Amino acid sequence: MSPETVVEMKPIGFVRSPYRDKAEIPKGPGAEHRAEGTLEVRPELEAGLQDIEGFSHLFVVWVFDRSEGYDLVSAVPLDEETPHGVFASRSPRRPNPIGLSVVELLGRDGRHLRVRGVDMLDGTPILDIKPYLSSIPAETLRRGWVAGAEERRKQKGRTP
Amino acid sequence: MSPETVVEMKPIGFVRSPYRDKAEIPKGPGAEHRAEGTLEVRPELEAGLQDIEGFSHLFVVWVFDRSEGYDLVSAVPLDEETPHGVFASRSPRRPNPIGLSVVELLGRDGRHLRVRGVDMLDGTPILDIKPYLSSIPAETLRRGWVAGAEERRKQKGRTP
């Protein structure tokens, strides 16, 4: 595949979320994502959900459909003073506008998955859903500039 | 966005991996992915890697470019007897051919990221790279049919 090849994708469904506006979504890695929402899969793809009920957590790959263009380097809400590379951050302004979330599966009703932990806007197109199978142990994770920025926030007495 | 809207994406780079053929890649969630490889980001996007060195692990979103078509329900290597829904498995034959891997970042040399844990074929197109920031604690994970299939394999005396 050449770097110029275009890969075409179509939504497999849409997110129903309490968030209508970006400003409502808690920002930064310290933000608690406890909001409940629904992943609505297209009727003709419902069979693809078979046996998904057994998983406690899912990866959701989705589209930042209300973001246009990208910045290779930019400041983000957690660290407004120092710009970071787009691939070292979760900025919505990415070369490919792909979002990735981990949600907890609360229940399934046909083609509707009730989930906790949505950080997407209502109506967000979903590209894929995958089972979450294993975790990197927290003690082996290094979290780069994010760890430093959270520490500085704490020292300033702000909630991270 | 309508369900028929097509989202167009272009590779941000390519994977260099020791695997030339699907048969060489260890399969199933119990498989150990220790292979080393390189994520080669396009020269014009190199600035987007700024500060990535600080993270121990990365998410890589990529394209199953040697897979065509999809099955909503199919048997997979870990459990050859019982078919499962595509969104409850990591099957390559997905409505959108998106792969997701977690890799350990070993080092960076310009636009090349040396990583451990590649399970992609050599030349695989990369759509996005994101920092891995937090884990779901292992004790809270339920792993659906995967847990049962691994248990049955163990009882049969096969390596899971």
CSV table of N, CA and C in Angstrom, one decimal, chain A residues 1-12 14 29 41-42 44-59 61-65 70 72-73 82-91 94-100 102 105 123 125-138 140-146, chain B residues 1-12 14 29 41-42 44-59 61-65 70 72-73 82-91 94-100 102 105 123 125-138 140-146:
chain,number,residue,atom,x,y,z
A,1,MET,N,0.9,-1.2,0.0
A,1,MET,CA,0.0,0.0,0.0
A,1,MET,C,0.9,1.2,0.0
A,2,SER,N,0.6,2.2,-0.9
A,2,SER,CA,1.4,3.4,-0.9
A,2,SER,C,0.9,4.4,0.1
A,3,PRO,N,1.8,5.3,0.5
A,3,PRO,CA,1.4,6.3,1.5
A,3,PRO,C,0.3,7.2,1.0
A,4,GLU,N,0.0,7.2,-0.3
A,4,GLU,CA,-1.0,8.0,-0.8
A,4,GLU,C,-2.4,7.3,-0.9
A,5,THR,N,-2.3,6.0,-0.7
A,5,THR,CA,-3.6,5.2,-0.8
A,5,THR,C,-4.6,5.7,0.2
A,6,VAL,N,-5.8,5.8,-0.2
A,6,VAL,CA,-6.9,6.2,0.7
A,6,VAL,C,-7.6,5.0,1.2
A,7,VAL,N,-7.8,4.9,2.5
A,7,VAL,CA,-8.6,3.8,3.1
A,7,VAL,C,-9.9,4.3,3.4
A,8,GLU,N,-11.0,3.6,2.8
A,8,GLU,CA,-12.3,4.1,3.0
A,8,GLU,C,-13.1,3.3,4.1
A,9,MET,N,-13.7,4.0,5.0
A,9,MET,CA,-14.4,3.3,6.1
A,9,MET,C,-15.8,3.9,6.2
A,10,LYS,N,-16.7,3.1,6.7
A,10,LYS,CA,-18.1,3.5,6.9
A,10,LYS,C,-18.5,3.2,8.4
A,11,PRO,N,-19.2,4.1,9.0
A,11,PRO,CA,-19.6,3.9,10.4
A,11,PRO,C,-20.3,2.6,10.6
A,12,ILE,N,-20.0,1.8,11.6
A,12,ILE,CA,-20.7,0.6,11.9
A,12,ILE,C,-21.9,1.0,12.9
A,14,PHE,N,-23.4,4.4,15.8
A,14,PHE,CA,-23.2,5.7,16.4
A,14,PHE,C,-23.3,5.7,17.9
A,29,PRO,N,-6.2,13.4,31.1
A,29,PRO,CA,-6.2,12.0,31.6
A,29,PRO,C,-6.7,11.8,33.0
A,41,VAL,N,-25.4,-0.1,17.1
A,41,VAL,CA,-24.8,-0.7,16.0
A,41,VAL,C,-25.9,-0.8,14.9
A,42,ARG,N,-25.5,-0.6,13.6
A,42,ARG,CA,-26.4,-0.7,12.5
A,42,ARG,C,-27.2,-2.0,12.5
A,44,GLU,N,-28.1,-4.1,10.3
A,44,GLU,CA,-27.6,-5.2,9.5
A,44,GLU,C,-26.3,-5.8,10.0
A,45,LEU,N,-25.7,-5.1,11.1
A,45,LEU,CA,-24.5,-5.7,11.6
A,45,LEU,C,-24.7,-6.3,13.0
A,46,GLU,N,-26.0,-6.3,13.5
A,46,GLU,CA,-26.2,-6.8,14.8
A,46,GLU,C,-25.7,-8.2,15.1
A,47,ALA,N,-25.7,-9.0,14.1
A,47,ALA,CA,-25.1,-10.4,14.4
A,47,ALA,C,-23.7,-10.4,14.8
A,48,GLY,N,-23.0,-9.3,14.4
A,48,GLY,CA,-21.5,-9.2,14.8
A,48,GLY,C,-21.3,-9.0,16.3
A,49,LEU,N,-22.4,-8.8,17.1
A,49,LEU,CA,-22.3,-8.6,18.5
A,49,LEU,C,-22.4,-9.9,19.3
A,50,GLN,N,-22.6,-11.0,18.6
A,50,GLN,CA,-22.9,-12.3,19.3
A,50,GLN,C,-21.8,-12.6,20.3
A,51,ASP,N,-22.2,-12.9,21.5
A,51,ASP,CA,-21.3,-13.2,22.7
A,51,ASP,C,-20.5,-12.0,23.2
A,52,ILE,N,-20.9,-10.8,22.9
A,52,ILE,CA,-20.1,-9.7,23.4
A,52,ILE,C,-20.5,-9.4,24.9
A,53,GLU,N,-21.7,-10.0,25.3
A,53,GLU,CA,-22.2,-9.8,26.7
A,53,GLU,C,-21.2,-10.2,27.7
A,54,GLY,N,-20.3,-11.2,27.4
A,54,GLY,CA,-19.4,-11.8,28.4
A,54,GLY,C,-18.2,-10.9,28.7
A,55,PHE,N,-18.0,-9.8,28.0
A,55,PHE,CA,-16.9,-9.0,28.2
A,55,PHE,C,-17.2,-7.8,29.1
A,56,SER,N,-16.4,-7.5,30.1
A,56,SER,CA,-16.7,-6.3,31.0
A,56,SER,C,-16.3,-5.0,30.3
A,57,HIS,N,-15.3,-5.0,29.4
A,57,HIS,CA,-14.8,-3.8,28.9
A,57,HIS,C,-14.6,-3.9,27.4
A,58,LEU,N,-14.8,-2.8,26.6
A,58,LEU,CA,-14.6,-2.8,25.2
A,58,LEU,C,-13.8,-1.7,24.8
A,59,PHE,N,-13.0,-1.9,23.7
A,59,PHE,CA,-12.4,-0.8,23.0
A,59,PHE,C,-13.4,-0.3,21.9
A,61,VAL,N,-13.4,2.3,18.7
A,61,VAL,CA,-12.7,3.1,17.7
A,61,VAL,C,-13.7,4.0,17.0
A,62,TRP,N,-13.5,5.3,17.0
A,62,TRP,CA,-14.5,6.2,16.5
A,62,TRP,C,-13.9,7.4,15.8
A,63,VAL,N,-14.8,8.2,15.2
A,63,VAL,CA,-14.3,9.3,14.4
A,63,VAL,C,-14.6,10.7,15.1
A,64,PHE,N,-13.6,11.5,15.2
A,64,PHE,CA,-13.7,12.9,15.6
A,64,PHE,C,-14.4,13.6,14.5
A,65,ASP,N,-15.7,13.5,14.3
A,65,ASP,CA,-16.4,14.0,13.1
A,65,ASP,C,-16.7,15.5,13.2
A,70,TYR,N,-5.6,19.2,11.3
A,70,TYR,CA,-4.7,18.7,12.3
A,70,TYR,C,-3.5,19.6,12.6
A,72,LEU,N,0.4,19.2,14.1
A,72,LEU,CA,1.4,18.1,14.5
A,72,LEU,C,1.9,18.4,15.9
A,73,VAL,N,1.9,19.6,16.3
A,73,VAL,CA,2.3,20.0,17.7
A,73,VAL,C,1.4,21.0,18.2
A,82,THR,N,3.0,23.9,27.5
A,82,THR,CA,4.0,23.2,26.7
A,82,THR,C,3.3,22.4,25.6
A,83,PRO,N,3.7,22.7,24.3
A,83,PRO,CA,3.1,21.9,23.2
A,83,PRO,C,3.7,20.5,23.2
A,84,HIS,N,2.9,19.6,22.7
A,84,HIS,CA,3.4,18.2,22.6
A,84,HIS,C,3.0,17.7,21.2
A,85,GLY,N,3.7,16.7,20.7
A,85,GLY,CA,3.3,16.1,19.4
A,85,GLY,C,2.0,15.4,19.5
A,86,VAL,N,1.3,15.4,18.3
A,86,VAL,CA,-0.1,14.9,18.3
A,86,VAL,C,-0.1,13.4,18.6
A,87,PHE,N,1.0,12.6,18.2
A,87,PHE,CA,1.0,11.2,18.5
A,87,PHE,C,1.4,10.9,20.0
A,88,ALA,N,1.7,11.9,20.7
A,88,ALA,CA,2.0,11.8,22.1
A,88,ALA,C,0.9,12.4,22.9
A,89,SER,N,-0.3,12.6,22.3
A,89,SER,CA,-1.4,13.2,23.0
A,89,SER,C,-2.7,12.7,22.4
A,90,ARG,N,-3.8,13.0,23.1
A,90,ARG,CA,-5.1,12.6,22.6
A,90,ARG,C,-5.9,13.7,21.9
A,91,SER,N,-5.1,14.7,21.5
A,91,SER,CA,-5.8,15.8,20.7
A,91,SER,C,-6.7,15.3,19.7
A,94,ARG,N,-6.1,15.4,14.6
A,94,ARG,CA,-5.1,14.4,14.2
A,94,ARG,C,-5.1,14.2,12.7
A,95,PRO,N,-3.9,13.7,12.1
A,95,PRO,CA,-3.9,13.4,10.7
A,95,PRO,C,-5.0,12.5,10.2
A,96,ASN,N,-5.3,11.5,11.0
A,96,ASN,CA,-6.6,10.7,10.8
A,96,ASN,C,-7.4,10.9,12.0
A,97,PRO,N,-8.7,11.4,11.9
A,97,PRO,CA,-9.4,11.9,13.0
A,97,PRO,C,-10.0,10.7,13.8
A,98,ILE,N,-9.1,9.8,14.3
A,98,ILE,CA,-9.6,8.6,15.0
A,98,ILE,C,-9.5,8.8,16.5
A,99,GLY,N,-10.6,8.4,17.2
A,99,GLY,CA,-10.7,8.4,18.6
A,99,GLY,C,-10.7,7.0,19.1
A,100,LEU,N,-10.2,6.8,20.4
A,100,LEU,CA,-10.2,5.5,20.9
A,100,LEU,C,-10.6,5.6,22.4
A,102,VAL,N,-12.0,3.3,26.0
A,102,VAL,CA,-12.3,2.1,26.7
A,102,VAL,C,-13.6,2.3,27.5
A,105,LEU,N,-19.0,-2.3,29.7
A,105,LEU,CA,-20.2,-2.8,29.1
A,105,LEU,C,-21.2,-3.1,30.2
A,123,GLY,N,-23.9,11.3,18.8
A,123,GLY,CA,-23.9,11.1,17.4
A,123,GLY,C,-22.6,10.8,16.8
A,125,PRO,N,-19.7,8.9,15.1
A,125,PRO,CA,-19.7,7.6,14.3
A,125,PRO,C,-18.7,6.6,14.9
A,126,ILE,N,-19.1,5.4,15.0
A,126,ILE,CA,-18.2,4.3,15.5
A,126,ILE,C,-17.7,3.5,14.3
A,127,LEU,N,-16.4,3.3,14.3
A,127,LEU,CA,-15.7,2.5,13.2
A,127,LEU,C,-15.6,1.0,13.6
A,128,ASP,N,-15.3,0.8,14.9
A,128,ASP,CA,-15.1,-0.6,15.3
A,128,ASP,C,-15.3,-0.8,16.8
A,129,ILE,N,-15.6,-2.0,17.2
A,129,ILE,CA,-15.7,-2.4,18.6
A,129,ILE,C,-14.9,-3.6,18.8
A,130,LYS,N,-14.1,-3.7,19.8
A,130,LYS,CA,-13.3,-4.9,20.0
A,130,LYS,C,-13.3,-5.2,21.5
A,131,PRO,N,-13.2,-6.5,21.9
A,131,PRO,CA,-13.1,-6.8,23.3
A,131,PRO,C,-11.8,-6.4,23.9
A,132,TYR,N,-11.8,-5.9,25.1
A,132,TYR,CA,-10.6,-5.5,25.9
A,132,TYR,C,-10.2,-6.8,26.6
A,133,LEU,N,-9.0,-7.3,26.3
A,133,LEU,CA,-8.6,-8.6,26.8
A,133,LEU,C,-7.6,-8.6,27.9
A,134,SER,N,-6.7,-7.6,27.8
A,134,SER,CA,-5.6,-7.6,28.9
A,134,SER,C,-5.1,-6.2,29.0
A,135,SER,N,-4.5,-6.0,30.2
A,135,SER,CA,-4.0,-4.7,30.6
A,135,SER,C,-2.5,-4.8,30.8
A,136,ILE,N,-1.8,-3.6,30.5
A,136,ILE,CA,-0.4,-3.5,31.0
A,136,ILE,C,-0.5,-3.1,32.5
A,137,PRO,N,0.2,-3.9,33.3
A,137,PRO,CA,0.2,-3.6,34.7
A,137,PRO,C,0.6,-2.1,35.0
A,138,ALA,N,-0.2,-1.4,35.9
A,138,ALA,CA,0.0,0.0,36.1
A,138,ALA,C,1.4,0.3,36.5
A,140,THR,N,4.2,-0.9,35.5
A,140,THR,CA,5.2,-0.9,34.5
A,140,THR,C,4.9,0.2,33.5
A,141,LEU,N,3.9,1.0,33.7
A,141,LEU,CA,3.6,2.1,32.8
A,141,LEU,C,4.4,3.4,33.1
A,142,ARG,N,5.0,4.0,32.0
A,142,ARG,CA,5.6,5.3,32.1
A,142,ARG,C,4.7,6.2,31.3
A,143,ARG,N,4.3,7.3,31.9
A,143,ARG,CA,3.3,8.2,31.3
A,143,ARG,C,3.8,9.5,30.8
A,144,GLY,N,5.1,9.6,30.5
A,144,GLY,CA,5.7,10.7,29.8
A,144,GLY,C,5.3,12.1,30.4
A,145,TRP,N,5.0,13.0,29.5
A,145,TRP,CA,4.7,14.4,30.0
A,145,TRP,C,3.4,14.5,30.7
A,146,VAL,N,2.5,13.5,30.6
A,146,VAL,CA,1.3,13.5,31.2
A,146,VAL,C,1.5,13.4,32.8
B,1,MET,N,-23.6,12.9,10.7
B,1,MET,CA,-23.0,12.0,9.7
B,1,MET,C,-24.0,10.8,9.4
B,2,SER,N,-24.2,10.5,8.2
B,2,SER,CA,-25.1,9.4,7.8
B,2,SER,C,-24.4,8.1,7.8
B,3,PRO,N,-25.1,7.0,8.1
B,3,PRO,CA,-24.5,5.7,8.1
B,3,PRO,C,-23.8,5.4,6.8
B,4,GLU,N,-24.1,6.1,5.7
B,4,GLU,CA,-23.5,5.8,4.4
B,4,GLU,C,-22.3,6.7,4.1
B,5,THR,N,-22.1,7.7,5.0
B,5,THR,CA,-20.9,8.6,4.8
B,5,THR,C,-19.6,7.7,4.8
B,6,VAL,N,-18.8,8.1,3.9
B,6,VAL,CA,-17.5,7.4,3.8
B,6,VAL,C,-16.4,8.3,4.5
B,7,VAL,N,-15.7,7.7,5.4
B,7,VAL,CA,-14.6,8.4,6.1
B,7,VAL,C,-13.3,8.0,5.4
B,8,GLU,N,-12.5,8.9,4.9
B,8,GLU,CA,-11.3,8.6,4.2
B,8,GLU,C,-10.1,8.8,5.0
B,9,MET,N,-9.2,7.9,5.0
B,9,MET,CA,-8.0,8.0,5.8
B,9,MET,C,-6.8,7.6,5.0
B,10,LYS,N,-5.6,8.2,5.4
B,10,LYS,CA,-4.4,7.9,4.7
B,10,LYS,C,-3.4,7.4,5.7
B,11,PRO,N,-2.5,6.4,5.3
B,11,PRO,CA,-1.6,5.9,6.3
B,11,PRO,C,-0.7,7.1,6.8
B,12,ILE,N,-0.4,7.1,8.1
B,12,ILE,CA,0.6,8.0,8.7
B,12,ILE,C,2.0,7.4,8.6
B,14,PHE,N,4.1,3.2,8.3
B,14,PHE,CA,4.1,1.7,8.0
B,14,PHE,C,4.9,1.0,9.1
B,29,PRO,N,-5.4,-14.9,22.2
B,29,PRO,CA,-5.1,-13.9,23.2
B,29,PRO,C,-4.0,-14.4,24.2
B,41,VAL,N,7.1,6.5,10.7
B,41,VAL,CA,6.2,7.6,10.4
B,41,VAL,C,6.6,8.3,9.2
B,42,ARG,N,5.7,8.8,8.4
B,42,ARG,CA,6.0,9.6,7.2
B,42,ARG,C,6.8,10.8,7.6
B,44,GLU,N,7.0,13.8,6.7
B,44,GLU,CA,6.3,15.1,6.9
B,44,GLU,C,5.5,15.1,8.2
B,45,LEU,N,5.4,14.0,8.9
B,45,LEU,CA,4.6,13.9,10.1
B,45,LEU,C,5.5,13.7,11.3
B,46,GLU,N,6.8,13.7,11.1
B,46,GLU,CA,7.8,13.4,12.2
B,46,GLU,C,7.6,14.3,13.4
B,47,ALA,N,7.2,15.6,13.2
B,47,ALA,CA,7.1,16.6,14.3
B,47,ALA,C,6.0,16.1,15.3
B,48,GLY,N,5.0,15.3,14.8
B,48,GLY,CA,3.9,14.8,15.6
B,48,GLY,C,4.4,13.8,16.7
B,49,LEU,N,5.7,13.4,16.6
B,49,LEU,CA,6.2,12.4,17.6
B,49,LEU,C,6.8,13.1,18.8
B,50,GLN,N,6.8,14.5,18.8
B,50,GLN,CA,7.5,15.2,19.9
B,50,GLN,C,7.0,14.7,21.2
B,51,ASP,N,8.0,14.4,22.1
B,51,ASP,CA,7.7,14.0,23.5
B,51,ASP,C,7.2,12.6,23.6
B,52,ILE,N,7.2,11.8,22.6
B,52,ILE,CA,6.6,10.5,22.7
B,52,ILE,C,7.6,9.5,23.4
B,53,GLU,N,8.8,9.9,23.5
B,53,GLU,CA,9.8,9.1,24.1
B,53,GLU,C,9.5,8.8,25.6
B,54,GLY,N,8.7,9.7,26.2
B,54,GLY,CA,8.5,9.5,27.6
B,54,GLY,C,7.5,8.4,28.0
B,55,PHE,N,6.8,7.9,27.0
B,55,PHE,CA,5.8,6.9,27.2
B,55,PHE,C,6.3,5.5,27.0
B,56,SER,N,6.0,4.6,28.0
B,56,SER,CA,6.5,3.2,27.9
B,56,SER,C,5.7,2.4,26.9
B,57,HIS,N,4.4,2.7,26.7
B,57,HIS,CA,3.5,1.9,25.8
B,57,HIS,C,2.7,2.8,24.9
B,58,LEU,N,2.4,2.3,23.8
B,58,LEU,CA,1.6,3.0,22.8
B,58,LEU,C,0.5,2.2,22.2
B,59,PHE,N,-0.6,2.8,21.9
B,59,PHE,CA,-1.6,2.2,21.1
B,59,PHE,C,-1.3,2.4,19.6
B,61,VAL,N,-3.1,2.1,15.9
B,61,VAL,CA,-4.3,1.8,15.1
B,61,VAL,C,-3.8,1.6,13.7
B,62,TRP,N,-4.2,0.4,13.1
B,62,TRP,CA,-3.6,0.1,11.8
B,62,TRP,C,-4.7,-0.6,10.9
B,63,VAL,N,-4.3,-0.9,9.7
B,63,VAL,CA,-5.2,-1.5,8.7
B,63,VAL,C,-4.8,-2.9,8.4
B,64,PHE,N,-5.8,-3.8,8.4
B,64,PHE,CA,-5.7,-5.2,7.9
B,64,PHE,C,-5.7,-5.1,6.4
B,65,ASP,N,-4.6,-4.7,5.8
B,65,ASP,CA,-4.6,-4.4,4.4
B,65,ASP,C,-4.5,-5.7,3.5
B,70,TYR,N,-15.7,-9.3,5.1
B,70,TYR,CA,-15.9,-9.6,6.5
B,70,TYR,C,-16.9,-10.6,6.8
B,72,LEU,N,-19.7,-11.5,9.9
B,72,LEU,CA,-20.3,-11.0,11.1
B,72,LEU,C,-20.1,-12.1,12.2
B,73,VAL,N,-20.1,-13.3,11.9
B,73,VAL,CA,-19.9,-14.4,12.9
B,73,VAL,C,-18.9,-15.4,12.3
B,82,THR,N,-16.7,-23.0,18.1
B,82,THR,CA,-17.8,-22.1,18.4
B,82,THR,C,-17.6,-20.8,17.7
B,83,PRO,N,-18.5,-20.4,16.8
B,83,PRO,CA,-18.4,-19.1,16.1
B,83,PRO,C,-18.7,-18.0,17.1
B,84,HIS,N,-18.1,-16.8,17.0
B,84,HIS,CA,-18.4,-15.6,17.8
B,84,HIS,C,-18.6,-14.4,16.9
B,85,GLY,N,-19.3,-13.4,17.4
B,85,GLY,CA,-19.4,-12.2,16.6
B,85,GLY,C,-18.1,-11.5,16.4
B,86,VAL,N,-18.1,-10.8,15.3
B,86,VAL,CA,-16.8,-10.1,14.9
B,86,VAL,C,-16.4,-9.0,15.9
B,87,PHE,N,-17.4,-8.4,16.5
B,87,PHE,CA,-17.1,-7.3,17.5
B,87,PHE,C,-16.8,-7.9,18.9
B,88,ALA,N,-16.9,-9.2,19.0
B,88,ALA,CA,-16.5,-9.9,20.2
B,88,ALA,C,-15.3,-10.7,20.0
B,89,SER,N,-14.5,-10.4,18.9
B,89,SER,CA,-13.3,-11.1,18.6
B,89,SER,C,-12.3,-10.1,17.9
B,90,ARG,N,-11.1,-10.6,17.7
B,90,ARG,CA,-10.1,-9.8,17.0
B,90,ARG,C,-9.9,-10.3,15.6
B,91,SER,N,-10.9,-11.0,15.1
B,91,SER,CA,-10.8,-11.4,13.7
B,91,SER,C,-10.4,-10.3,12.7
B,94,ARG,N,-13.2,-7.8,9.3
B,94,ARG,CA,-14.1,-6.9,10.0
B,94,ARG,C,-14.8,-5.9,9.1
B,95,PRO,N,-16.0,-5.4,9.4
B,95,PRO,CA,-16.6,-4.4,8.5
B,95,PRO,C,-15.7,-3.2,8.1
B,96,ASN,N,-15.0,-2.7,9.1
B,96,ASN,CA,-13.9,-1.8,8.8
B,96,ASN,C,-12.6,-2.5,9.2
B,97,PRO,N,-11.6,-2.7,8.3
B,97,PRO,CA,-10.5,-3.5,8.6
B,97,PRO,C,-9.5,-2.9,9.5
B,98,ILE,N,-9.9,-2.5,10.7
B,98,ILE,CA,-9.0,-1.8,11.7
B,98,ILE,C,-8.4,-2.8,12.7
B,99,GLY,N,-7.1,-2.7,12.8
B,99,GLY,CA,-6.4,-3.5,13.9
B,99,GLY,C,-6.0,-2.5,15.0
B,100,LEU,N,-5.8,-3.1,16.2
B,100,LEU,CA,-5.4,-2.3,17.3
B,100,LEU,C,-4.4,-3.1,18.1
B,102,VAL,N,-1.2,-2.9,21.3
B,102,VAL,CA,-0.5,-2.2,22.3
B,102,VAL,C,1.0,-2.6,22.2
B,105,LEU,N,7.3,0.8,23.8
B,105,LEU,CA,8.3,1.7,23.1
B,105,LEU,C,9.7,1.5,23.6
B,123,GLY,N,5.0,-4.1,6.6
B,123,GLY,CA,4.4,-3.2,5.6
B,123,GLY,C,3.0,-2.8,5.9
B,125,PRO,N,0.0,-0.7,7.0
B,125,PRO,CA,-0.2,0.7,7.1
B,125,PRO,C,-0.7,1.1,8.5
B,126,ILE,N,-0.2,2.2,9.0
B,126,ILE,CA,-0.6,2.7,10.4
B,126,ILE,C,-1.5,3.9,10.2
B,127,LEU,N,-2.6,3.9,10.9
B,127,LEU,CA,-3.5,5.1,10.8
B,127,LEU,C,-3.3,6.1,12.0
B,128,ASP,N,-2.9,5.6,13.1
B,128,ASP,CA,-2.7,6.5,14.3
B,128,ASP,C,-1.9,5.9,15.3
B,129,ILE,N,-1.2,6.7,16.1
B,129,ILE,CA,-0.5,6.3,17.3
B,129,ILE,C,-0.9,7.2,18.4
B,130,LYS,N,-1.2,6.5,19.6
B,130,LYS,CA,-1.6,7.3,20.8
B,130,LYS,C,-0.9,6.8,22.0
B,131,PRO,N,-0.7,7.7,23.0
B,131,PRO,CA,0.0,7.2,24.2
B,131,PRO,C,-1.0,6.3,25.0
B,132,TYR,N,-0.5,5.3,25.6
B,132,TYR,CA,-1.2,4.4,26.5
B,132,TYR,C,-1.1,5.0,27.9
B,133,LEU,N,-2.2,5.4,28.5
B,133,LEU,CA,-2.2,6.2,29.7
B,133,LEU,C,-2.7,5.5,30.9
B,134,SER,N,-3.6,4.6,30.8
B,134,SER,CA,-4.1,3.9,32.0
B,134,SER,C,-4.6,2.5,31.6
B,135,SER,N,-4.7,1.6,32.6
B,135,SER,CA,-5.1,0.3,32.4
B,135,SER,C,-6.4,0.0,33.3
B,136,ILE,N,-7.2,-0.9,32.8
B,136,ILE,CA,-8.3,-1.4,33.6
B,136,ILE,C,-7.6,-2.5,34.5
B,137,PRO,N,-7.8,-2.5,35.8
B,137,PRO,CA,-7.1,-3.5,36.7
B,137,PRO,C,-7.5,-4.9,36.3
B,138,ALA,N,-6.6,-5.8,36.2
B,138,ALA,CA,-6.8,-7.1,35.7
B,138,ALA,C,-8.0,-7.8,36.5
B,140,THR,N,-10.6,-6.7,37.6
B,140,THR,CA,-12.0,-6.2,37.3
B,140,THR,C,-12.4,-6.7,35.9
B,141,LEU,N,-11.5,-7.3,35.1
B,141,LEU,CA,-11.8,-7.6,33.8
B,141,LEU,C,-12.6,-9.0,33.7
B,142,ARG,N,-13.7,-9.0,32.9
B,142,ARG,CA,-14.3,-10.2,32.5
B,142,ARG,C,-14.0,-10.4,31.1
B,143,ARG,N,-13.5,-11.6,30.7
B,143,ARG,CA,-13.0,-11.9,29.3
B,143,ARG,C,-13.9,-12.8,28.5
B,144,GLY,N,-15.2,-12.9,28.8
B,144,GLY,CA,-16.1,-13.6,28.0
B,144,GLY,C,-15.7,-15.0,27.5
B,145,TRP,N,-16.0,-15.3,26.3
B,145,TRP,CA,-15.8,-16.6,25.8
B,145,TRP,C,-14.3,-16.9,25.7
B,146,VAL,N,-13.4,-15.8,25.7
B,146,VAL,CA,-12.0,-16.0,25.6
B,146,VAL,C,-11.5,-16.8,26.8
